[in-house]
């Protein structure tokens, strides 16, 4: 219990140091930070050295004072990129629903779960409903979850498939070896298709959202009633639309990451 309390307190101190550095108009010294936080200089110094080693803080070699590092910029860019994804995806989801009359959604990867962050309800009298803000385990038989899981690390895949796989309908695949084969097929085709595994009469198609580092950060999906609407030519159209529109979101992410790289190159060139 003491170790846990100490760790949380140390983290709080480290974040307060970062906040003070960010609020300061210029670089700031150890003595000033110590006085403002009412902490011993030795404690502040250890925190600063840790933050420097992780890239969150830089030390000016001439003045010995501290300022924010590029790692903080990178994290803020990633946060903004995710907001950009939601903002940019909303008209894409609206267009997908207009073209197919089916419910469209954007899911964001949350480790072993995913989160629906944007949805557009279908135009059909009988339609799938996706709850905005719902957090769903990757182990559930959803198109978005499988698209994300297929492009996750092997460690995440093994952990998810090693857990309890719940059967929702007679069609739900719960055999880990069969699911591994399904995930390999999704990775090969670049799209996930689920028919009646979550709810008997519903189908869904999802394409992964991949950043420039090859990491799957989410999925773009369409869902609706299976019969006629997710079969034959109609299904082919939905699959192609999902892949095409997901690629547009991928391009947005790559452009955002490119801006970060350009910033880094500019800063490094001035040193």
Coordinates of C-alpha atoms in Angstrom, one line a residue:
X1 CA 0.0 0.0 0.0
X2 CA 2.9 2.4 0.8
X3 CA 4.6 1.7 -2.5
X4 CA 1.3 2.4 -4.4
X5 CA 0.7 5.7 -2.5
X6 CA 4.3 6.8 -3.0
X7 CA 4.1 6.1 -6.8
X8 CA 0.9 8.1 -7.2
X9 CA 2.4 11.0 -5.2
X10 CA 5.5 11.0 -7.3
X11 CA 3.4 11.0 -10.5
X12 CA 1.4 13.9 -9.2
X13 CA 4.6 15.9 -8.5
X14 CA 6.0 15.1 -11.9
X15 CA 2.8 16.3 -13.6
X16 CA 2.8 19.5 -11.5
X17 CA 6.4 20.2 -12.6
X18 CA 5.3 19.8 -16.2
X19 CA 2.4 22.1 -15.7
X20 CA 4.6 24.8 -14.1
X21 CA 7.1 24.6 -16.9
X22 CA 4.3 24.9 -19.5
X23 CA 2.8 27.9 -17.7
X24 CA 6.1 29.7 -17.5
X25 CA 6.8 32.3 -20.2
X26 CA 10.4 31.1 -20.7
X27 CA 12.6 28.3 -19.4
X28 CA 12.6 27.8 -15.6
X29 CA 15.2 26.8 -13.1
X30 CA 15.3 24.1 -10.3
X31 CA 15.3 26.7 -7.5
X32 CA 12.2 28.4 -8.8
X33 CA 10.3 25.2 -9.3
X34 CA 11.3 24.1 -5.8
X35 CA 10.0 27.3 -4.3
X36 CA 6.7 27.3 -6.3
X37 CA 6.0 23.6 -5.4
X38 CA 7.3 23.8 -1.9
X39 CA 9.4 20.7 -2.5
X40 CA 13.1 20.1 -1.8
X41 CA 15.5 20.9 -4.6
X42 CA 16.8 17.3 -4.6
X43 CA 13.3 16.0 -5.3
X44 CA 12.6 18.4 -8.1
X45 CA 16.0 17.6 -9.6
X46 CA 15.3 13.9 -9.7
X47 CA 11.9 14.5 -11.3
X48 CA 13.5 16.8 -13.9
X49 CA 16.2 14.3 -14.8
X50 CA 13.5 11.6 -15.3
X51 CA 11.5 13.9 -17.5
X52 CA 14.6 14.9 -19.5
X53 CA 15.5 11.2 -20.1
X54 CA 12.0 10.5 -21.4
X55 CA 12.0 13.5 -23.7
X56 CA 9.2 15.5 -21.9
X57 CA 11.6 18.2 -20.8
X58 CA 14.7 19.8 -22.3
X59 CA 17.6 21.4 -20.4
X60 CA 19.4 24.4 -22.0
X61 CA 23.1 23.4 -21.8
X62 CA 24.1 27.1 -21.3
X63 CA 21.6 28.4 -18.7
X64 CA 20.9 25.0 -17.1
X65 CA 17.2 26.0 -17.1
X66 CA 14.3 23.7 -18.3
X67 CA 11.6 23.9 -20.9
X68 CA 9.1 21.5 -22.5
X69 CA 10.5 18.8 -24.8
X70 CA 9.2 17.4 -28.1
X71 CA 7.6 14.4 -26.4
X72 CA 4.9 16.7 -25.0
X73 CA 4.3 18.1 -28.5
X74 CA 4.0 14.5 -29.8
X75 CA 1.4 13.6 -27.3
X76 CA -0.6 16.7 -27.9
X77 CA -0.5 16.1 -31.7
X78 CA -1.8 12.6 -31.2
X79 CA -4.6 13.9 -29.0
X80 CA -5.5 16.5 -31.6
X81 CA -5.2 13.9 -34.4
X82 CA -7.9 11.8 -32.6
X83 CA -10.1 14.9 -32.4
X84 CA -9.4 15.6 -36.0
X85 CA -10.5 12.0 -36.8
X86 CA -13.8 12.4 -35.1
X87 CA -14.4 15.8 -36.8
X88 CA -13.3 14.6 -40.2
X89 CA -15.2 11.3 -40.0
X90 CA -18.6 12.8 -39.2
X91 CA -19.3 13.9 -42.8
X92 CA -17.8 10.6 -44.0
X93 CA -20.3 8.7 -41.8
X94 CA -23.1 10.8 -43.0
X95 CA -22.2 10.2 -46.6
X96 CA -21.9 6.4 -46.0
X97 CA -25.4 6.3 -44.5
X98 CA -26.7 8.4 -47.3
X99 CA -25.2 6.1 -49.9
X100 CA -26.3 2.8 -48.2
X101 CA -29.1 3.8 -45.8
X102 CA -27.3 1.8 -43.1
X103 CA -26.0 2.8 -39.7
X104 CA -22.4 4.1 -39.8
X105 CA -20.0 4.3 -36.9
X106 CA -16.4 5.2 -36.0
X107 CA -14.7 3.2 -33.2
X108 CA -11.4 4.1 -31.4
X109 CA -9.1 1.4 -30.1
X110 CA -8.8 1.3 -26.3
X111 CA -6.4 -1.5 -25.6
X112 CA -8.6 -4.7 -25.2
X113 CA -11.7 -2.6 -25.7
X114 CA -13.0 -0.1 -28.3
X115 CA -15.1 3.0 -28.0
X116 CA -17.8 4.2 -30.4
X117 CA -17.0 7.9 -30.7
X118 CA -19.2 8.9 -33.7
X119 CA -22.3 7.4 -35.2
X120 CA -25.0 8.1 -37.8
X121 CA -28.3 6.2 -37.6
X122 CA -29.5 4.3 -40.6
X123 CA -32.4 5.5 -42.7
X124 CA -34.2 2.1 -42.9
X125 CA -37.3 1.4 -40.7
X126 CA -35.4 -1.7 -39.4
X127 CA -31.9 -0.6 -38.7
X128 CA -28.9 -1.4 -36.4
X129 CA -28.4 0.9 -33.4
X130 CA -24.9 1.8 -32.3
X131 CA -24.7 3.7 -29.0
X132 CA -22.3 6.6 -29.0
X133 CA -19.8 6.4 -26.1
X134 CA -20.4 2.6 -25.7
X135 CA -17.2 0.7 -24.7
X136 CA -17.1 -2.8 -26.1
X137 CA -14.6 -5.6 -25.5
X138 CA -12.6 -6.8 -28.5
X139 CA -13.7 -10.3 -27.6
X140 CA -17.3 -9.5 -28.7
X141 CA -18.2 -10.7 -32.2
X142 CA -18.4 -7.2 -33.8
X143 CA -17.0 -6.1 -37.2
X144 CA -15.3 -3.1 -35.6
X145 CA -13.8 -5.2 -32.8
X146 CA -12.5 -7.8 -35.2
X147 CA -11.0 -5.3 -37.6
X148 CA -9.1 -3.7 -34.7
X149 CA -8.1 -7.0 -33.2
X150 CA -6.8 -8.3 -36.6
X151 CA -4.4 -5.4 -36.8
X152 CA -3.4 -5.5 -33.1
X153 CA -0.1 -6.9 -31.7
X154 CA 0.2 -10.6 -31.3
X155 CA 0.3 -10.1 -27.5
X156 CA -3.2 -8.4 -27.5
X157 CA -4.6 -11.1 -29.9
X158 CA -3.3 -13.9 -27.6
X159 CA -4.7 -12.2 -24.5
X160 CA -8.1 -11.6 -26.0
X161 CA -8.5 -15.1 -27.4
X162 CA -7.2 -16.7 -24.2
X163 CA -10.1 -15.1 -22.3
X164 CA -13.7 -16.3 -22.2
X165 CA -15.4 -16.0 -25.6
X166 CA -19.2 -15.6 -25.1
X167 CA -21.7 -17.1 -27.5
X168 CA -24.4 -14.6 -28.5
X169 CA -26.1 -16.5 -31.3
X170 CA -25.8 -20.0 -32.8
X171 CA -23.5 -18.4 -35.4
X172 CA -21.1 -16.9 -32.9
X173 CA -17.5 -18.2 -33.5
X174 CA -16.0 -19.1 -30.1
X175 CA -13.2 -21.5 -31.2
X176 CA -9.9 -19.6 -30.8
X177 CA -8.2 -21.4 -33.7
X178 CA -11.1 -20.5 -36.0
X179 CA -11.0 -16.9 -34.8
X180 CA -7.3 -16.8 -35.5
X181 CA -8.0 -17.9 -39.1
X182 CA -10.7 -15.2 -39.4
X183 CA -8.4 -12.5 -38.1
X184 CA -5.7 -13.6 -40.7
X185 CA -8.3 -13.3 -43.4
X186 CA -9.4 -9.9 -42.2
X187 CA -5.8 -8.7 -42.3
X188 CA -5.3 -10.1 -45.8
X189 CA -8.5 -8.5 -47.2
X190 CA -8.4 -5.3 -45.2
X191 CA -12.0 -5.6 -44.1
X192 CA -14.0 -7.4 -41.4
X193 CA -17.5 -8.9 -42.1
X194 CA -19.7 -10.3 -39.4
X195 CA -23.0 -12.0 -40.2
X196 CA -25.4 -12.8 -37.3
X197 CA -22.8 -13.5 -34.7
X198 CA -23.8 -10.6 -32.4
X199 CA -27.5 -10.4 -33.2
X200 CA -29.0 -13.0 -35.5
X201 CA -30.6 -10.7 -38.1
X202 CA -27.8 -8.2 -38.2
X203 CA -24.6 -7.9 -40.2
X204 CA -21.7 -5.4 -40.2
X205 CA -18.7 -4.5 -42.2
X206 CA -15.7 -2.6 -40.8
X207 CA -12.3 -1.4 -42.2
X208 CA -9.4 -0.6 -39.9
X209 CA -8.0 2.9 -39.3
X210 CA -4.2 2.6 -39.5
X211 CA -1.7 5.3 -38.6
X212 CA 1.6 6.0 -40.3
X213 CA 3.4 3.7 -37.8
X214 CA 1.2 0.7 -38.8
X215 CA -0.8 0.8 -35.6
X216 CA -4.5 0.2 -35.7
X217 CA -6.2 3.0 -33.8
X218 CA -9.8 2.3 -34.7
X219 CA -12.3 1.2 -37.3
X220 CA -15.0 2.6 -39.7
X221 CA -18.1 0.4 -39.9
X222 CA -21.6 0.0 -41.4
X223 CA -24.2 -2.2 -39.9
X224 CA -27.8 -3.3 -40.6
X225 CA -30.2 -6.1 -41.4
X226 CA -28.6 -9.0 -43.2
X227 CA -31.2 -10.1 -45.6
X228 CA -30.8 -8.5 -49.0
X229 CA -29.0 -5.5 -47.6
X230 CA -25.7 -7.2 -46.6
X231 CA -25.7 -9.9 -49.3
X232 CA -24.5 -10.1 -52.9
X233 CA -23.9 -6.9 -54.8
X234 CA -25.2 -4.8 -51.9
X235 CA -22.5 -6.3 -49.6
X236 CA -19.8 -5.8 -52.2
X237 CA -20.7 -2.1 -52.4
X238 CA -20.6 -1.7 -48.6
X239 CA -17.2 -3.5 -48.4
X240 CA -15.7 -1.2 -51.1
X241 CA -17.2 1.9 -49.5
X242 CA -15.8 1.0 -46.1
X243 CA -12.3 0.4 -47.4
X244 CA -12.3 3.6 -49.5
X245 CA -13.6 5.9 -46.8
X246 CA -11.4 4.4 -44.1
X247 CA -8.4 5.2 -46.4
X248 CA -9.4 8.8 -46.3
X249 CA -9.2 8.8 -42.5
X250 CA -5.8 7.0 -42.7
X251 CA -4.5 9.8 -45.0
X252 CA -5.6 12.4 -42.4
X253 CA -3.6 10.6 -39.7
X254 CA -0.5 10.3 -42.0
X255 CA -0.7 14.1 -42.7
X256 CA -0.9 14.8 -39.0
X257 CA 2.2 12.6 -38.2
X258 CA 4.0 14.3 -41.1
X259 CA 3.5 17.7 -39.5
X260 CA 5.1 16.4 -36.3
X261 CA 8.1 15.0 -38.2
X262 CA 8.5 18.4 -40.0
X263 CA 8.4 20.2 -36.7
X264 CA 11.1 17.9 -35.3
X265 CA 13.3 18.4 -38.3
X266 CA 13.0 22.2 -38.0
X267 CA 13.9 22.2 -34.3
X268 CA 16.8 19.8 -34.8
X269 CA 18.2 21.9 -37.6
X270 CA 18.4 24.9 -35.3
X271 CA 20.5 23.2 -32.6

